[in-house]
mmCIF file with all atom_site columns, C-alpha atoms and ligand atoms in Angstrom:
data_model
loop_
_atom_site.group_PDB
_atom_site.id
_atom_site.type_symbol
_atom_site.label_atom_id
_atom_site.label_alt_id
_atom_site.label_comp_id
_atom_site.label_asym_id
_atom_site.label_entity_id
_atom_site.label_seq_id
_atom_site.pdbx_PDB_ins_code
_atom_site.Cartn_x
_atom_site.Cartn_y
_atom_site.Cartn_z
_atom_site.occupancy
_atom_site.B_iso_or_equiv
_atom_site.pdbx_formal_charge
_atom_site.auth_seq_id
_atom_site.auth_comp_id
_atom_site.auth_asym_id
_atom_site.auth_atom_id
_atom_site.pdbx_PDB_model_num
ATOM   1   C  CA  . UNK A 1 1   ? -16.338 45.920  -24.265 1.00 59.00 ? 1   UNK A CA  1
ATOM   2   C  CA  . UNK A 1 2   ? -12.603 46.242  -23.230 1.00 59.00 ? 2   UNK A CA  1
ATOM   3   C  CA  . UNK A 1 3   ? -10.847 43.131  -22.726 1.00 71.00 ? 3   UNK A CA  1
ATOM   4   C  CA  . UNK A 1 4   ? -7.994  44.412  -20.798 1.00 73.00 ? 4   UNK A CA  1
ATOM   5   C  CA  . UNK A 1 5   ? -7.577  42.727  -17.489 1.00 73.00 ? 5   UNK A CA  1
ATOM   6   C  CA  . UNK A 1 6   ? -8.683  44.525  -14.654 1.00 70.00 ? 6   UNK A CA  1
ATOM   7   C  CA  . UNK A 1 7   ? -5.182  44.552  -12.637 1.00 67.00 ? 7   UNK A CA  1
ATOM   8   C  CA  . UNK A 1 8   ? -5.193  42.767  -9.254  1.00 64.00 ? 8   UNK A CA  1
ATOM   9   C  CA  . UNK A 1 9   ? -5.053  44.933  -6.268  1.00 64.00 ? 9   UNK A CA  1
ATOM   10  C  CA  . UNK A 1 10  ? -1.785  45.443  -4.741  1.00 63.00 ? 10  UNK A CA  1
ATOM   11  C  CA  . UNK A 1 11  ? -3.303  43.487  -1.525  1.00 66.00 ? 11  UNK A CA  1
ATOM   12  C  CA  . UNK A 1 12  ? -3.594  40.384  -3.772  1.00 59.00 ? 12  UNK A CA  1
ATOM   13  C  CA  . UNK A 1 13  ? 0.392   39.365  -4.444  1.00 61.00 ? 13  UNK A CA  1
ATOM   14  C  CA  . UNK A 1 14  ? 0.079   36.056  -5.960  1.00 63.00 ? 14  UNK A CA  1
ATOM   15  C  CA  . UNK A 1 15  ? 0.361   36.296  -9.561  1.00 65.00 ? 15  UNK A CA  1
ATOM   16  C  CA  . UNK A 1 16  ? -1.887  34.258  -11.948 1.00 70.00 ? 16  UNK A CA  1
ATOM   17  C  CA  . UNK A 1 17  ? -0.549  30.604  -12.104 1.00 69.00 ? 17  UNK A CA  1
ATOM   18  C  CA  . UNK A 1 18  ? -0.983  27.821  -14.193 1.00 79.00 ? 18  UNK A CA  1
ATOM   19  C  CA  . UNK A 1 19  ? -3.089  25.073  -12.624 1.00 85.00 ? 19  UNK A CA  1
ATOM   20  C  CA  . UNK A 1 20  ? -1.167  23.123  -10.068 1.00 87.00 ? 20  UNK A CA  1
ATOM   21  C  CA  . UNK A 1 21  ? 0.408   20.054  -11.001 1.00 88.00 ? 21  UNK A CA  1
ATOM   22  C  CA  . UNK A 1 22  ? 0.577   17.153  -8.792  1.00 90.00 ? 22  UNK A CA  1
ATOM   23  C  CA  . UNK A 1 23  ? 3.765   16.451  -7.213  1.00 90.00 ? 23  UNK A CA  1
ATOM   24  C  CA  . UNK A 1 24  ? 6.292   14.402  -9.298  1.00 88.00 ? 24  UNK A CA  1
ATOM   25  C  CA  . UNK A 1 25  ? 8.763   12.410  -7.403  1.00 90.00 ? 25  UNK A CA  1
ATOM   26  C  CA  . UNK A 1 26  ? 11.569  10.491  -8.529  1.00 89.00 ? 26  UNK A CA  1
ATOM   27  C  CA  . UNK A 1 27  ? 12.115  8.022   -5.618  1.00 89.00 ? 27  UNK A CA  1
ATOM   28  C  CA  . UNK A 1 28  ? 11.027  7.846   -2.331  1.00 89.00 ? 28  UNK A CA  1
ATOM   29  C  CA  . UNK A 1 29  ? 13.163  5.728   0.217   1.00 88.00 ? 29  UNK A CA  1
ATOM   30  C  CA  . UNK A 1 30  ? 12.402  4.942   3.987   1.00 86.00 ? 30  UNK A CA  1
ATOM   31  C  CA  . UNK A 1 31  ? 15.294  3.320   5.087   1.00 74.00 ? 31  UNK A CA  1
ATOM   32  C  CA  . UNK A 1 32  ? 13.852  1.797   8.235   1.00 82.00 ? 32  UNK A CA  1
ATOM   33  C  CA  . UNK A 1 33  ? 11.500  -0.500  9.939   1.00 81.00 ? 33  UNK A CA  1
ATOM   34  C  CA  . UNK A 1 34  ? 8.570   0.079   11.931  1.00 80.00 ? 34  UNK A CA  1
ATOM   35  C  CA  . UNK A 1 35  ? 10.380  0.444   15.200  1.00 84.00 ? 35  UNK A CA  1
ATOM   36  C  CA  . UNK A 1 36  ? 12.663  2.759   13.850  1.00 89.00 ? 36  UNK A CA  1
ATOM   37  C  CA  . UNK A 1 37  ? 9.880   4.981   12.992  1.00 90.00 ? 37  UNK A CA  1
ATOM   38  C  CA  . UNK A 1 38  ? 8.492   4.786   16.333  1.00 87.00 ? 38  UNK A CA  1
ATOM   39  C  CA  . UNK A 1 39  ? 11.979  5.411   18.140  1.00 88.00 ? 39  UNK A CA  1
ATOM   40  C  CA  . UNK A 1 40  ? 12.219  8.454   15.927  1.00 89.00 ? 40  UNK A CA  1
ATOM   41  C  CA  . UNK A 1 41  ? 15.427  7.073   13.958  1.00 89.00 ? 41  UNK A CA  1
ATOM   42  C  CA  . UNK A 1 42  ? 14.288  6.305   10.484  1.00 93.00 ? 42  UNK A CA  1
ATOM   43  C  CA  . UNK A 1 43  ? 15.257  8.322   7.582   1.00 94.00 ? 43  UNK A CA  1
ATOM   44  C  CA  . UNK A 1 44  ? 13.270  9.244   4.611   1.00 95.00 ? 44  UNK A CA  1
ATOM   45  C  CA  . UNK A 1 45  ? 14.726  10.075  1.411   1.00 95.00 ? 45  UNK A CA  1
ATOM   46  C  CA  . UNK A 1 46  ? 12.867  12.445  -1.176  1.00 95.00 ? 46  UNK A CA  1
ATOM   47  C  CA  . UNK A 1 47  ? 14.124  12.799  -4.589  1.00 93.00 ? 47  UNK A CA  1
ATOM   48  C  CA  . UNK A 1 48  ? 12.328  15.243  -6.850  1.00 90.00 ? 48  UNK A CA  1
ATOM   49  C  CA  . UNK A 1 49  ? 13.128  16.540  -10.192 1.00 87.00 ? 49  UNK A CA  1
ATOM   50  C  CA  . UNK A 1 50  ? 14.134  14.612  -13.370 1.00 85.00 ? 50  UNK A CA  1
ATOM   51  C  CA  . UNK A 1 51  ? 17.314  12.171  -14.301 1.00 83.00 ? 51  UNK A CA  1
ATOM   52  C  CA  . UNK A 1 52  ? 19.240  14.992  -15.234 1.00 89.00 ? 52  UNK A CA  1
ATOM   53  C  CA  . UNK A 1 53  ? 18.653  17.406  -12.601 1.00 90.00 ? 53  UNK A CA  1
ATOM   54  C  CA  . UNK A 1 54  ? 17.399  16.172  -8.887  1.00 91.00 ? 54  UNK A CA  1
ATOM   55  C  CA  . UNK A 1 55  ? 17.082  17.179  -5.689  1.00 91.00 ? 55  UNK A CA  1
ATOM   56  C  CA  . UNK A 1 56  ? 17.526  15.195  -2.897  1.00 93.00 ? 56  UNK A CA  1
ATOM   57  C  CA  . UNK A 1 57  ? 16.351  15.623  0.578   1.00 94.00 ? 57  UNK A CA  1
ATOM   58  C  CA  . UNK A 1 58  ? 16.539  13.703  3.528   1.00 96.00 ? 58  UNK A CA  1
ATOM   59  C  CA  . UNK A 1 59  ? 14.288  13.780  7.101   1.00 96.00 ? 59  UNK A CA  1
ATOM   60  C  CA  . UNK A 1 60  ? 14.299  12.312  10.282  1.00 96.00 ? 60  UNK A CA  1
ATOM   61  C  CA  . UNK A 1 61  ? 11.106  10.245  10.482  1.00 96.00 ? 61  UNK A CA  1
ATOM   62  C  CA  . UNK A 1 62  ? 9.052   9.618   13.345  1.00 95.00 ? 62  UNK A CA  1
ATOM   63  C  CA  . UNK A 1 63  ? 5.517   8.267   14.172  1.00 94.00 ? 63  UNK A CA  1
ATOM   64  C  CA  . UNK A 1 64  ? 3.634   9.336   17.134  1.00 92.00 ? 64  UNK A CA  1
ATOM   65  C  CA  . UNK A 1 65  ? 2.055   6.395   18.434  1.00 88.00 ? 65  UNK A CA  1
ATOM   66  C  CA  . UNK A 1 66  ? -1.160  6.556   20.902  1.00 86.00 ? 66  UNK A CA  1
ATOM   67  C  CA  . UNK A 1 67  ? -0.961  4.453   24.107  1.00 84.00 ? 67  UNK A CA  1
ATOM   68  C  CA  . UNK A 1 68  ? -3.170  1.901   22.332  1.00 84.00 ? 68  UNK A CA  1
ATOM   69  C  CA  . UNK A 1 69  ? -0.482  1.356   19.831  1.00 79.00 ? 69  UNK A CA  1
ATOM   70  C  CA  . UNK A 1 70  ? -2.142  3.367   17.020  1.00 85.00 ? 70  UNK A CA  1
ATOM   71  C  CA  . UNK A 1 71  ? 0.173   5.678   14.765  1.00 88.00 ? 71  UNK A CA  1
ATOM   72  C  CA  . UNK A 1 72  ? -1.936  9.054   15.058  1.00 92.00 ? 72  UNK A CA  1
ATOM   73  C  CA  . UNK A 1 73  ? 0.764   11.356  13.180  1.00 95.00 ? 73  UNK A CA  1
ATOM   74  C  CA  . UNK A 1 74  ? 4.084   11.566  11.367  1.00 96.00 ? 74  UNK A CA  1
ATOM   75  C  CA  . UNK A 1 75  ? 6.563   13.936  11.872  1.00 97.00 ? 75  UNK A CA  1
ATOM   76  C  CA  . UNK A 1 76  ? 9.503   14.952  9.358   1.00 97.00 ? 76  UNK A CA  1
ATOM   77  C  CA  . UNK A 1 77  ? 12.344  16.797  10.190  1.00 96.00 ? 77  UNK A CA  1
ATOM   78  C  CA  . UNK A 1 78  ? 14.738  18.084  7.452   1.00 96.00 ? 78  UNK A CA  1
ATOM   79  C  CA  . UNK A 1 79  ? 18.479  17.339  7.916   1.00 94.00 ? 79  UNK A CA  1
ATOM   80  C  CA  . UNK A 1 80  ? 19.712  20.485  6.693   1.00 89.00 ? 80  UNK A CA  1
ATOM   81  C  CA  . UNK A 1 81  ? 17.324  23.169  8.262   1.00 94.00 ? 81  UNK A CA  1
ATOM   82  C  CA  . UNK A 1 82  ? 15.792  21.306  11.062  1.00 94.00 ? 82  UNK A CA  1
ATOM   83  C  CA  . UNK A 1 83  ? 12.243  22.516  9.709   1.00 95.00 ? 83  UNK A CA  1
ATOM   84  C  CA  . UNK A 1 84  ? 9.362   20.124  10.968  1.00 96.00 ? 84  UNK A CA  1
ATOM   85  C  CA  . UNK A 1 85  ? 6.307   18.917  9.312   1.00 97.00 ? 85  UNK A CA  1
ATOM   86  C  CA  . UNK A 1 86  ? 3.547   16.950  10.941  1.00 96.00 ? 86  UNK A CA  1
ATOM   87  C  CA  . UNK A 1 87  ? 1.148   14.831  8.871   1.00 97.00 ? 87  UNK A CA  1
ATOM   88  C  CA  . UNK A 1 88  ? -1.625  12.867  10.237  1.00 96.00 ? 88  UNK A CA  1
ATOM   89  C  CA  . UNK A 1 89  ? -1.431  9.249   9.996   1.00 94.00 ? 89  UNK A CA  1
ATOM   90  C  CA  . UNK A 1 90  ? -3.168  9.100   6.658   1.00 93.00 ? 90  UNK A CA  1
ATOM   91  C  CA  . UNK A 1 91  ? -0.964  11.792  5.192   1.00 96.00 ? 91  UNK A CA  1
ATOM   92  C  CA  . UNK A 1 92  ? -3.965  13.859  4.312   1.00 95.00 ? 92  UNK A CA  1
ATOM   93  C  CA  . UNK A 1 93  ? -2.364  17.189  5.193   1.00 96.00 ? 93  UNK A CA  1
ATOM   94  C  CA  . UNK A 1 94  ? 0.742   18.705  6.144   1.00 97.00 ? 94  UNK A CA  1
ATOM   95  C  CA  . UNK A 1 95  ? 2.329   21.816  7.831   1.00 96.00 ? 95  UNK A CA  1
ATOM   96  C  CA  . UNK A 1 96  ? 4.776   22.952  4.782   1.00 96.00 ? 96  UNK A CA  1
ATOM   97  C  CA  . UNK A 1 97  ? 4.181   26.320  3.066   1.00 96.00 ? 97  UNK A CA  1
ATOM   98  C  CA  . UNK A 1 98  ? 3.232   24.448  -0.065  1.00 95.00 ? 98  UNK A CA  1
ATOM   99  C  CA  . UNK A 1 99  ? 0.385   22.552  1.500   1.00 97.00 ? 99  UNK A CA  1
ATOM   100 C  CA  . UNK A 1 100 ? -0.796  25.491  3.389   1.00 96.00 ? 100 UNK A CA  1
ATOM   101 C  CA  . UNK A 1 101 ? -0.911  27.991  0.612   1.00 96.00 ? 101 UNK A CA  1
ATOM   102 C  CA  . UNK A 1 102 ? -1.576  25.363  -2.432  1.00 96.00 ? 102 UNK A CA  1
ATOM   103 C  CA  . UNK A 1 103 ? -3.905  23.106  -0.644  1.00 94.00 ? 103 UNK A CA  1
ATOM   104 C  CA  . UNK A 1 104 ? -5.704  22.328  -4.033  1.00 94.00 ? 104 UNK A CA  1
ATOM   105 C  CA  . UNK A 1 105 ? -2.540  20.692  -5.595  1.00 94.00 ? 105 UNK A CA  1
ATOM   106 C  CA  . UNK A 1 106 ? -3.614  17.316  -6.354  1.00 95.00 ? 106 UNK A CA  1
ATOM   107 C  CA  . UNK A 1 107 ? -2.259  14.782  -4.097  1.00 95.00 ? 107 UNK A CA  1
ATOM   108 C  CA  . UNK A 1 108 ? -0.799  17.180  -2.063  1.00 96.00 ? 108 UNK A CA  1
ATOM   109 C  CA  . UNK A 1 109 ? 2.662   18.286  -1.226  1.00 96.00 ? 109 UNK A CA  1
ATOM   110 C  CA  . UNK A 1 110 ? 5.800   16.421  -1.195  1.00 95.00 ? 110 UNK A CA  1
ATOM   111 C  CA  . UNK A 1 111 ? 5.814   15.354  1.926   1.00 97.00 ? 111 UNK A CA  1
ATOM   112 C  CA  . UNK A 1 112 ? 2.460   14.047  1.680   1.00 97.00 ? 112 UNK A CA  1
ATOM   113 C  CA  . UNK A 1 113 ? 3.035   12.169  -1.897  1.00 96.00 ? 113 UNK A CA  1
ATOM   114 C  CA  . UNK A 1 114 ? 6.386   10.823  -0.279  1.00 96.00 ? 114 UNK A CA  1
ATOM   115 C  CA  . UNK A 1 115 ? 4.793   9.597   2.832   1.00 95.00 ? 115 UNK A CA  1
ATOM   116 C  CA  . UNK A 1 116 ? 1.915   7.514   0.968   1.00 94.00 ? 116 UNK A CA  1
ATOM   117 C  CA  . UNK A 1 117 ? 4.802   5.998   -0.722  1.00 93.00 ? 117 UNK A CA  1
ATOM   118 C  CA  . UNK A 1 118 ? 6.857   5.576   2.686   1.00 93.00 ? 118 UNK A CA  1
ATOM   119 C  CA  . UNK A 1 119 ? 3.833   3.799   4.349   1.00 90.00 ? 119 UNK A CA  1
ATOM   120 C  CA  . UNK A 1 120 ? 3.428   1.178   1.674   1.00 88.00 ? 120 UNK A CA  1
ATOM   121 C  CA  . UNK A 1 121 ? 7.263   0.469   1.971   1.00 86.00 ? 121 UNK A CA  1
ATOM   122 C  CA  . UNK A 1 122 ? 7.052   0.291   5.596   1.00 85.00 ? 122 UNK A CA  1
ATOM   123 C  CA  . UNK A 1 123 ? 4.026   -1.859  5.172   1.00 79.00 ? 123 UNK A CA  1
ATOM   124 C  CA  . UNK A 1 124 ? 6.136   -4.175  3.017   1.00 78.00 ? 124 UNK A CA  1
ATOM   125 C  CA  . UNK A 1 125 ? 8.772   -4.325  5.414   1.00 73.00 ? 125 UNK A CA  1
ATOM   126 C  CA  . UNK A 1 126 ? 6.509   -5.165  8.386   1.00 66.00 ? 126 UNK A CA  1
ATOM   127 C  CA  . UNK A 1 127 ? 4.765   -7.510  6.758   1.00 63.00 ? 127 UNK A CA  1
ATOM   128 C  CA  . UNK A 1 128 ? 7.548   -10.383 7.409   1.00 57.00 ? 128 UNK A CA  1
ATOM   129 C  CA  . UNK A 1 129 ? 7.568   -9.166  11.273  1.00 49.00 ? 129 UNK A CA  1
ATOM   130 C  CA  . UNK A 1 130 ? 3.959   -10.483 12.712  1.00 41.00 ? 130 UNK A CA  1
ATOM   131 C  CA  . UNK A 1 131 ? 5.595   -9.822  16.048  1.00 35.00 ? 131 UNK A CA  1
ATOM   132 C  CA  . UNK A 1 132 ? 5.544   -6.003  15.478  1.00 38.00 ? 132 UNK A CA  1
ATOM   133 C  CA  . UNK A 1 133 ? 2.700   -5.143  13.342  1.00 36.00 ? 133 UNK A CA  1
ATOM   134 C  CA  . UNK A 1 134 ? -0.275  -7.102  12.401  1.00 34.00 ? 134 UNK A CA  1
ATOM   135 C  CA  . UNK A 1 135 ? -1.558  -5.229  9.408   1.00 34.00 ? 135 UNK A CA  1
ATOM   136 C  CA  . UNK A 1 136 ? -0.107  -3.623  6.631   1.00 34.00 ? 136 UNK A CA  1
ATOM   137 C  CA  . UNK A 1 137 ? -0.878  -0.762  4.354   1.00 37.00 ? 137 UNK A CA  1
ATOM   138 C  CA  . UNK A 1 138 ? -2.832  -0.849  1.064   1.00 38.00 ? 138 UNK A CA  1
ATOM   139 C  CA  . UNK A 1 139 ? -1.622  -1.350  -2.178  1.00 42.00 ? 139 UNK A CA  1
ATOM   140 C  CA  . UNK A 1 140 ? -0.595  1.341   -4.360  1.00 47.00 ? 140 UNK A CA  1
ATOM   141 C  CA  . UNK A 1 141 ? -0.372  4.966   -3.307  1.00 43.00 ? 141 UNK A CA  1
ATOM   142 C  CA  . UNK A 1 142 ? -3.897  5.278   -1.951  1.00 44.00 ? 142 UNK A CA  1
ATOM   143 C  CA  . UNK A 1 143 ? -3.913  7.251   1.608   1.00 43.00 ? 143 UNK A CA  1
ATOM   144 C  CA  . UNK A 1 144 ? -4.002  4.556   4.012   1.00 45.00 ? 144 UNK A CA  1
ATOM   145 C  CA  . UNK A 1 145 ? -6.064  4.866   7.364   1.00 45.00 ? 145 UNK A CA  1
ATOM   146 C  CA  . UNK A 1 146 ? -3.310  3.533   9.496   1.00 48.00 ? 146 UNK A CA  1
ATOM   147 C  CA  . UNK A 1 147 ? -5.400  4.041   12.721  1.00 45.00 ? 147 UNK A CA  1
ATOM   148 C  CA  . UNK A 1 148 ? -7.324  1.403   11.200  1.00 44.00 ? 148 UNK A CA  1
ATOM   149 C  CA  . UNK A 1 149 ? -4.854  -0.890  9.409   1.00 44.00 ? 149 UNK A CA  1
ATOM   150 C  CA  . UNK A 1 150 ? -1.731  -0.596  11.981  1.00 46.00 ? 150 UNK A CA  1
ATOM   151 C  CA  . UNK A 1 151 ? -2.042  -2.229  15.016  1.00 44.00 ? 151 UNK A CA  1
ATOM   152 C  CA  . UNK A 1 152 ? 1.254   -2.977  17.212  1.00 43.00 ? 152 UNK A CA  1
ATOM   153 C  CA  . UNK A 1 153 ? 1.867   -5.805  19.296  1.00 39.00 ? 153 UNK A CA  1
ATOM   154 C  CA  . UNK A 1 154 ? 2.145   -5.234  23.176  1.00 36.00 ? 154 UNK A CA  1
HETATM 155 ZN ZN1 . ZN  B 2 .   ? 4.219   19.344  3.190   1.00 52.35 ? 1   ZN  B ZN1 1
#
């Protein structure tokens, strides 16, 4: 008959939480072309928060490319702290604590959300440069199977 909630055991320190909200990013800028990304000198800027209280984080962005010229993963290294996160080419997971501990968050962590947008931006930039890239990322922010869609010449 009691409606008193049963206390969680001390071994379960994570308190009750509201359902996880998708990451909302104000802006994502990838200031680079595809060759910058491959050489590891691209910069990814992630702006989160809202118009009055925003937080800007810069990352070095590098693509790991297989010997056949396909992007196999992305490396993000945060400017301020040097923290590194690896994401697979389709941005379907991330090594950061947010994704590891809140894997059920719709759309994933900020890095996954930002990288999907960055991939689209890179695709737009690359679409005018047929020598570098044959195919470009898809429309919208749907996850893109880069290994299928990106083919580097040479
Ligand atoms: Zn992450």
